[in-house]
C-alpha cells in the first residue's frame, strides 16, 4: 500500500513564517459565514457555561472539561467538512459534538447521566459518540484518539472515498509516543488525516514550555515529511482558511497534514482545577483582546452588516436551545437499573 510517487509541494501556508503570531491578512467571511460562525460559537459558549453551572449545582458528576475560549477551532474546521468526514477528539469534547450538529439535549442529558443521553446516561462527559453525525468520541486517555483517528482515515482510504478524518489532540498529548507511530503510518500510507493540535498553552497545570522540548507543534511531523502550519486559533476565519488547505491536501490523496491551533482555555483544566499556575491577568488579557466570539461580533457591528437587535435575537435563540437542553437533562429519568448490564462486553458475547 506504500505509495512511491513523488510528493507534490505542500500548499504555501499563510503563516508558515517563523513567527507564530498571526498575520492580520486572512480571507474575509461573507455576512452569512460570520453569522453562522457567531451562532455556532455562541451555542458552544452558552452550553459550556450552563454545564459549569449545573456541575456547581451537583447535577453533573465526575469529570467535566469545558471548551470555553477555544470555540473558533472546531467551528472554523467544521465549515470545511462534508458528509462522511470523521471527527475524533479527547475529553474536552462538548464543543466538537455541538459543532458536529449533535443534539444539545442528548449531550446535556449524558452529562447529567440520564437515559436520553447519547450513551444512555452511562458514558458521561468523556464518552459520547454519534456515527450518524461523524463524531467518534470522546476519549479520556490522553492521545488515545490519535491512532483511532488515523484508523478512521485508513477506513476512508480502504473504501476508496475522498473523506477525511479530523483528529484533535492537545499540546500535552502531542508528547505521547503513539502520536509518532500514527504519524509514521499515516504518511507511509498517505492517509487522509488532519492532525489538529489544540495548543491552549497548558496541559493540566503545566505550561508548554515546562513540558515540551520544542513548542512548535506544527513542525512535529517534519521527520515523517508531514507538512504543518501554525494557525491563529482565536480567529475563525484563519482556522477555516487553514482547514481548507489541509483538507484539500488530504482529500487529493497527498496524506496527512498538521495544523497547530494557537488557542487558549479560559476555565480551569477541569471543574476541580484551582488554576494556581497562571495569573488572572493572563486570562483576562486573552479574553479582552482575542476572544473569538467578540471578534466576529465586532466585525459584524463595525461593518454594519447586522444590528445590535439582530444579534440579540441570535443570542436569545441560543439561550433558548441551551435552556431547553438543561431542562431536559434535569427532568429526564435516570437509566433503568437493568441497563447496568447492557452495552458491555458480557452482553456482546451472549
Ligand atoms: C495516558 C494519560 N496520562 C495522563 C492522563 C491525565 N491527564 C488528563 S488531561 C491531561 C493533560 C493533557 O493536556 P493537553 O493534551 O494539553 O489537553 P488540554 O487538557 O489542554 O485540552 C493529563 C495529563 C490521562 N488522562 N491519560
Ligand atoms: Mg493543552
CSV table of N, CA, C and O in Angstrom, one decimal, residues 97-159:
chain,number,residue,atom,x,y,z
A,97,UNK,N,-18.8,18.1,19.7
A,97,UNK,CA,-20.1,17.4,19.5
A,97,UNK,C,-21.1,18.4,18.9
A,97,UNK,O,-21.8,18.1,18.0
A,98,UNK,N,-21.2,19.6,19.5
A,98,UNK,CA,-22.2,20.6,19.1
A,98,UNK,C,-21.8,21.1,17.7
A,98,UNK,O,-22.7,21.2,16.8
A,99,UNK,N,-20.5,21.2,17.4
A,99,UNK,CA,-20.1,21.6,16.0
A,99,UNK,C,-20.5,20.6,15.0
A,99,UNK,O,-20.8,20.9,13.9
A,100,UNK,N,-20.5,19.3,15.4
A,100,UNK,CA,-20.9,18.2,14.5
A,100,UNK,C,-22.4,18.1,14.4
A,100,UNK,O,-22.9,17.2,13.8
A,101,UNK,N,-23.1,19.1,15.0
A,101,UNK,CA,-24.6,19.1,15.0
A,101,UNK,C,-25.2,18.0,15.8
A,101,UNK,O,-26.4,17.6,15.5
A,102,UNK,N,-24.6,17.5,16.8
A,102,UNK,CA,-25.2,16.6,17.7
A,102,UNK,C,-26.3,17.4,18.5
A,102,UNK,O,-26.1,18.6,18.7
A,103,UNK,N,-27.3,16.7,19.0
A,103,UNK,CA,-28.4,17.4,19.7
A,103,UNK,C,-27.9,17.9,21.1
A,103,UNK,O,-27.5,17.0,21.9
A,104,UNK,N,-28.0,19.2,21.4
A,104,UNK,CA,-27.6,19.7,22.7
A,104,UNK,C,-28.3,19.0,23.8
A,104,UNK,O,-27.8,18.8,24.9
A,105,UNK,N,-29.6,18.5,23.6
A,105,UNK,CA,-30.3,17.8,24.7
A,105,UNK,C,-29.7,16.5,25.0
A,105,UNK,O,-29.5,16.2,26.2
A,106,UNK,N,-29.3,15.8,24.0
A,106,UNK,CA,-28.7,14.5,24.2
A,106,UNK,C,-27.3,14.6,24.8
A,106,UNK,O,-26.9,13.7,25.6
A,107,UNK,N,-26.6,15.7,24.5
A,107,UNK,CA,-25.3,15.9,25.1
A,107,UNK,C,-25.4,16.3,26.6
A,107,UNK,O,-24.8,15.7,27.5
A,108,UNK,N,-26.3,17.2,26.9
A,108,UNK,CA,-26.5,17.7,28.3
A,108,UNK,C,-27.0,16.5,29.1
A,108,UNK,O,-26.6,16.3,30.3
A,109,UNK,N,-28.0,15.7,28.6
A,109,UNK,CA,-28.5,14.6,29.3
A,109,UNK,C,-27.5,13.5,29.6
A,109,UNK,O,-27.6,12.8,30.6
A,110,UNK,N,-26.5,13.4,28.7
A,110,UNK,CA,-25.4,12.5,29.0
A,110,UNK,C,-24.6,13.0,30.2
A,110,UNK,O,-24.1,12.3,31.1
A,111,UNK,N,-24.4,14.4,30.2
A,111,UNK,CA,-23.6,15.0,31.3
A,111,UNK,C,-24.3,14.7,32.6
A,111,UNK,O,-23.6,14.5,33.7
A,112,UNK,N,-25.6,14.8,32.7
A,112,UNK,CA,-26.3,14.6,33.9
A,112,UNK,C,-26.6,13.1,34.2
A,112,UNK,O,-27.3,12.7,35.2
A,113,UNK,N,-26.2,12.2,33.3
A,113,UNK,CA,-26.4,10.8,33.5
A,113,UNK,C,-27.8,10.3,33.3
A,113,UNK,O,-28.3,9.5,34.1
A,114,UNK,N,-28.5,10.8,32.3
A,114,UNK,CA,-29.9,10.5,32.1
A,114,UNK,C,-30.1,9.6,30.9
A,114,UNK,O,-29.2,9.5,30.0
A,115,UNK,N,-31.2,8.9,30.9
A,115,UNK,CA,-31.4,7.9,29.8
A,115,UNK,C,-31.5,8.5,28.4
A,115,UNK,O,-31.2,7.8,27.4
A,116,UNK,N,-31.9,9.7,28.3
A,116,UNK,CA,-31.9,10.4,27.0
A,116,UNK,C,-30.5,10.8,26.5
A,116,UNK,O,-30.4,11.5,25.4
A,117,UNK,N,-29.5,10.6,27.2
A,117,UNK,CA,-28.2,11.0,26.8
A,117,UNK,C,-27.6,10.1,25.7
A,117,UNK,O,-28.1,9.0,25.5
A,118,UNK,N,-26.6,10.6,25.0
A,118,UNK,CA,-26.1,9.9,23.9
A,118,UNK,C,-25.5,8.5,24.2
A,118,UNK,O,-25.5,7.6,23.3
A,119,UNK,N,-25.1,8.3,25.4
A,119,UNK,CA,-24.7,6.9,25.8
A,119,UNK,C,-25.6,6.4,26.9
A,119,UNK,O,-25.2,5.6,27.8
A,120,UNK,N,-26.9,6.8,26.7
A,120,UNK,CA,-28.0,6.3,27.6
A,120,UNK,C,-27.7,6.7,29.1
A,120,UNK,O,-28.1,5.9,30.0
A,121,UNK,N,-26.9,7.7,29.3
A,121,UNK,CA,-26.6,8.1,30.7
A,121,UNK,C,-25.5,7.3,31.3
A,121,UNK,O,-25.2,7.5,32.5
A,122,UNK,N,-24.8,6.5,30.6
A,122,UNK,CA,-23.8,5.6,31.2
A,122,UNK,C,-22.4,6.0,30.8
A,122,UNK,O,-21.4,5.3,31.2
A,123,UNK,N,-22.2,7.0,29.9
A,123,UNK,CA,-20.9,7.4,29.5
A,123,UNK,C,-20.3,8.6,30.1
A,123,UNK,O,-19.2,8.7,30.5
A,124,UNK,N,-21.2,9.6,30.2
A,124,UNK,CA,-20.7,10.9,30.8
A,124,UNK,C,-20.0,11.8,29.8
A,124,UNK,O,-19.9,11.4,28.6
A,125,UNK,N,-19.4,12.8,30.3
A,125,UNK,CA,-18.8,13.9,29.5
A,125,UNK,C,-17.8,13.4,28.5
A,125,UNK,O,-17.7,13.9,27.4
A,126,UNK,N,-17.0,12.4,28.9
A,126,UNK,CA,-15.9,12.0,28.0
A,126,UNK,C,-16.2,10.9,27.0
A,126,UNK,O,-15.3,10.5,26.3
A,127,UNK,N,-17.4,10.3,27.1
A,127,UNK,CA,-17.7,9.2,26.3
A,127,UNK,C,-19.1,9.3,25.6
A,127,UNK,O,-20.0,8.7,26.0
A,128,UNK,N,-19.1,10.1,24.5
A,128,UNK,CA,-20.3,10.2,23.7
A,128,UNK,C,-19.8,10.1,22.2
A,128,UNK,O,-18.8,10.5,21.9
A,129,UNK,N,-20.8,9.5,21.5
A,129,UNK,CA,-20.5,9.2,20.0
A,129,UNK,C,-21.7,9.4,19.2
A,129,UNK,O,-22.8,9.2,19.7
A,130,UNK,N,-21.5,9.7,17.9
A,130,UNK,CA,-22.7,9.7,17.0
A,130,UNK,C,-22.1,9.4,15.6
A,130,UNK,O,-21.5,10.3,15.0
A,131,UNK,N,-22.3,8.2,15.2
A,131,UNK,CA,-21.8,7.8,13.9
A,131,UNK,C,-22.5,8.5,12.8
A,131,UNK,O,-22.0,9.0,11.9
A,132,UNK,N,-23.8,8.7,13.1
A,132,UNK,CA,-24.7,9.5,12.2
A,132,UNK,C,-24.1,10.9,11.9
A,132,UNK,O,-24.1,11.3,10.7
A,133,UNK,N,-23.6,11.5,12.9
A,133,UNK,CA,-23.0,12.9,12.7
A,133,UNK,C,-21.5,12.9,12.5
A,133,UNK,O,-20.9,13.9,12.5
A,134,UNK,N,-20.9,11.7,12.4
A,134,UNK,CA,-19.5,11.6,12.1
A,134,UNK,C,-18.6,11.9,13.3
A,134,UNK,O,-17.4,12.3,13.2
A,135,UNK,N,-19.1,11.7,14.5
A,135,UNK,CA,-18.4,12.0,15.7
A,135,UNK,C,-18.0,10.7,16.5
A,135,UNK,O,-18.9,10.0,16.9
A,136,UNK,N,-16.7,10.5,16.6
A,136,UNK,CA,-16.2,9.2,17.1
A,136,UNK,C,-15.6,9.3,18.5
A,136,UNK,O,-14.8,8.5,18.9
A,137,UNK,N,-16.1,10.3,19.3
A,137,UNK,CA,-15.7,10.4,20.7
A,137,UNK,C,-14.6,11.4,20.9
A,137,UNK,O,-13.9,11.7,20.0
A,138,UNK,N,-14.6,11.9,22.1
A,138,UNK,CA,-14.9,11.5,23.4
A,138,UNK,C,-13.9,10.4,23.9
A,138,UNK,O,-14.4,9.2,24.0
A,139,UNK,N,-12.6,10.7,24.3
A,139,UNK,CA,-11.7,9.7,24.8
A,139,UNK,C,-11.0,10.3,26.0
A,139,UNK,O,-10.4,11.3,25.9
A,140,UNK,N,-11.0,9.5,27.1
A,140,UNK,CA,-10.4,10.0,28.4
A,140,UNK,C,-8.9,9.8,28.5
A,140,UNK,O,-8.2,10.4,29.3
A,141,UNK,N,-8.4,8.9,27.7
A,141,UNK,CA,-6.9,8.6,27.8
A,141,UNK,C,-6.2,9.5,26.9
A,141,UNK,O,-6.4,9.5,25.7
A,142,UNK,N,-5.3,10.3,27.4
A,142,UNK,CA,-4.6,11.3,26.6
A,142,UNK,C,-3.9,10.7,25.4
A,142,UNK,O,-3.1,9.8,25.5
A,143,UNK,N,-4.3,11.2,24.2
A,143,UNK,CA,-3.7,10.8,22.9
A,143,UNK,C,-4.2,9.5,22.4
A,143,UNK,O,-3.9,9.1,21.3
A,144,UNK,N,-5.1,8.8,23.1
A,144,UNK,CA,-5.6,7.5,22.6
A,144,UNK,C,-6.4,7.7,21.3
A,144,UNK,O,-6.5,6.8,20.5
A,145,UNK,N,-7.0,8.9,21.1
A,145,UNK,CA,-7.7,9.2,19.9
A,145,UNK,C,-6.9,9.3,18.7
A,145,UNK,O,-7.4,9.3,17.6
A,146,UNK,N,-5.6,9.5,18.9
A,146,UNK,CA,-4.7,9.8,17.7
A,146,UNK,C,-4.6,8.5,16.8
A,146,UNK,O,-4.8,8.6,15.6
A,147,UNK,N,-4.2,7.4,17.3
A,147,UNK,CA,-4.2,6.2,16.5
A,147,UNK,C,-5.6,5.8,16.0
A,147,UNK,O,-5.8,5.4,14.8
A,148,UNK,N,-6.7,6.1,16.8
A,148,UNK,CA,-8.0,5.8,16.4
A,148,UNK,C,-8.4,6.7,15.2
A,148,UNK,O,-9.0,6.2,14.2
A,149,UNK,N,-8.1,8.0,15.3
A,149,UNK,CA,-8.4,8.9,14.2
A,149,UNK,C,-7.6,8.6,12.9
A,149,UNK,O,-8.1,8.7,11.8
A,150,UNK,N,-6.4,8.0,13.1
A,150,UNK,CA,-5.6,7.6,12.0
A,150,UNK,C,-6.3,6.4,11.3
A,150,UNK,O,-6.3,6.2,10.1
A,151,UNK,N,-6.8,5.5,12.2
A,151,UNK,CA,-7.6,4.4,11.7
A,151,UNK,C,-8.8,4.7,10.9
A,151,UNK,O,-9.2,4.1,9.9
A,152,UNK,N,-9.5,5.8,11.4
A,152,UNK,CA,-10.7,6.3,10.6
A,152,UNK,C,-10.2,6.8,9.2
A,152,UNK,O,-11.0,6.5,8.2
A,153,UNK,N,-9.1,7.4,9.1
A,153,UNK,CA,-8.6,7.8,7.8
A,153,UNK,C,-8.2,6.6,7.0
A,153,UNK,O,-8.5,6.5,5.8
A,154,UNK,N,-7.7,5.6,7.6
A,154,UNK,CA,-7.4,4.3,6.9
A,154,UNK,C,-8.7,3.7,6.3
A,154,UNK,O,-8.7,3.3,5.2
A,155,UNK,N,-9.7,3.8,7.1
A,155,UNK,CA,-11.0,3.3,6.6
A,155,UNK,C,-11.5,4.0,5.3
A,155,UNK,O,-11.9,3.4,4.4
A,156,UNK,N,-11.3,5.3,5.3
A,156,UNK,CA,-11.7,6.1,4.2
A,156,UNK,C,-10.8,5.7,3.0
A,156,UNK,O,-11.3,5.5,1.9
A,157,UNK,N,-9.5,5.5,3.2
A,157,UNK,CA,-8.6,5.2,2.1
A,157,UNK,C,-9.0,3.8,1.6
A,157,UNK,O,-9.1,3.5,0.4
A,158,UNK,N,-9.3,2.9,2.5
A,158,UNK,CA,-9.6,1.5,2.2
A,158,UNK,C,-10.9,1.4,1.3
A,158,UNK,O,-11.0,0.6,0.4
A,159,UNK,N,-11.9,2.3,1.7
A,159,UNK,CA,-13.1,2.3,1.0
A,159,UNK,C,-13.1,3.1,-0.3
A,159,UNK,O,-14.0,3.1,-1.1
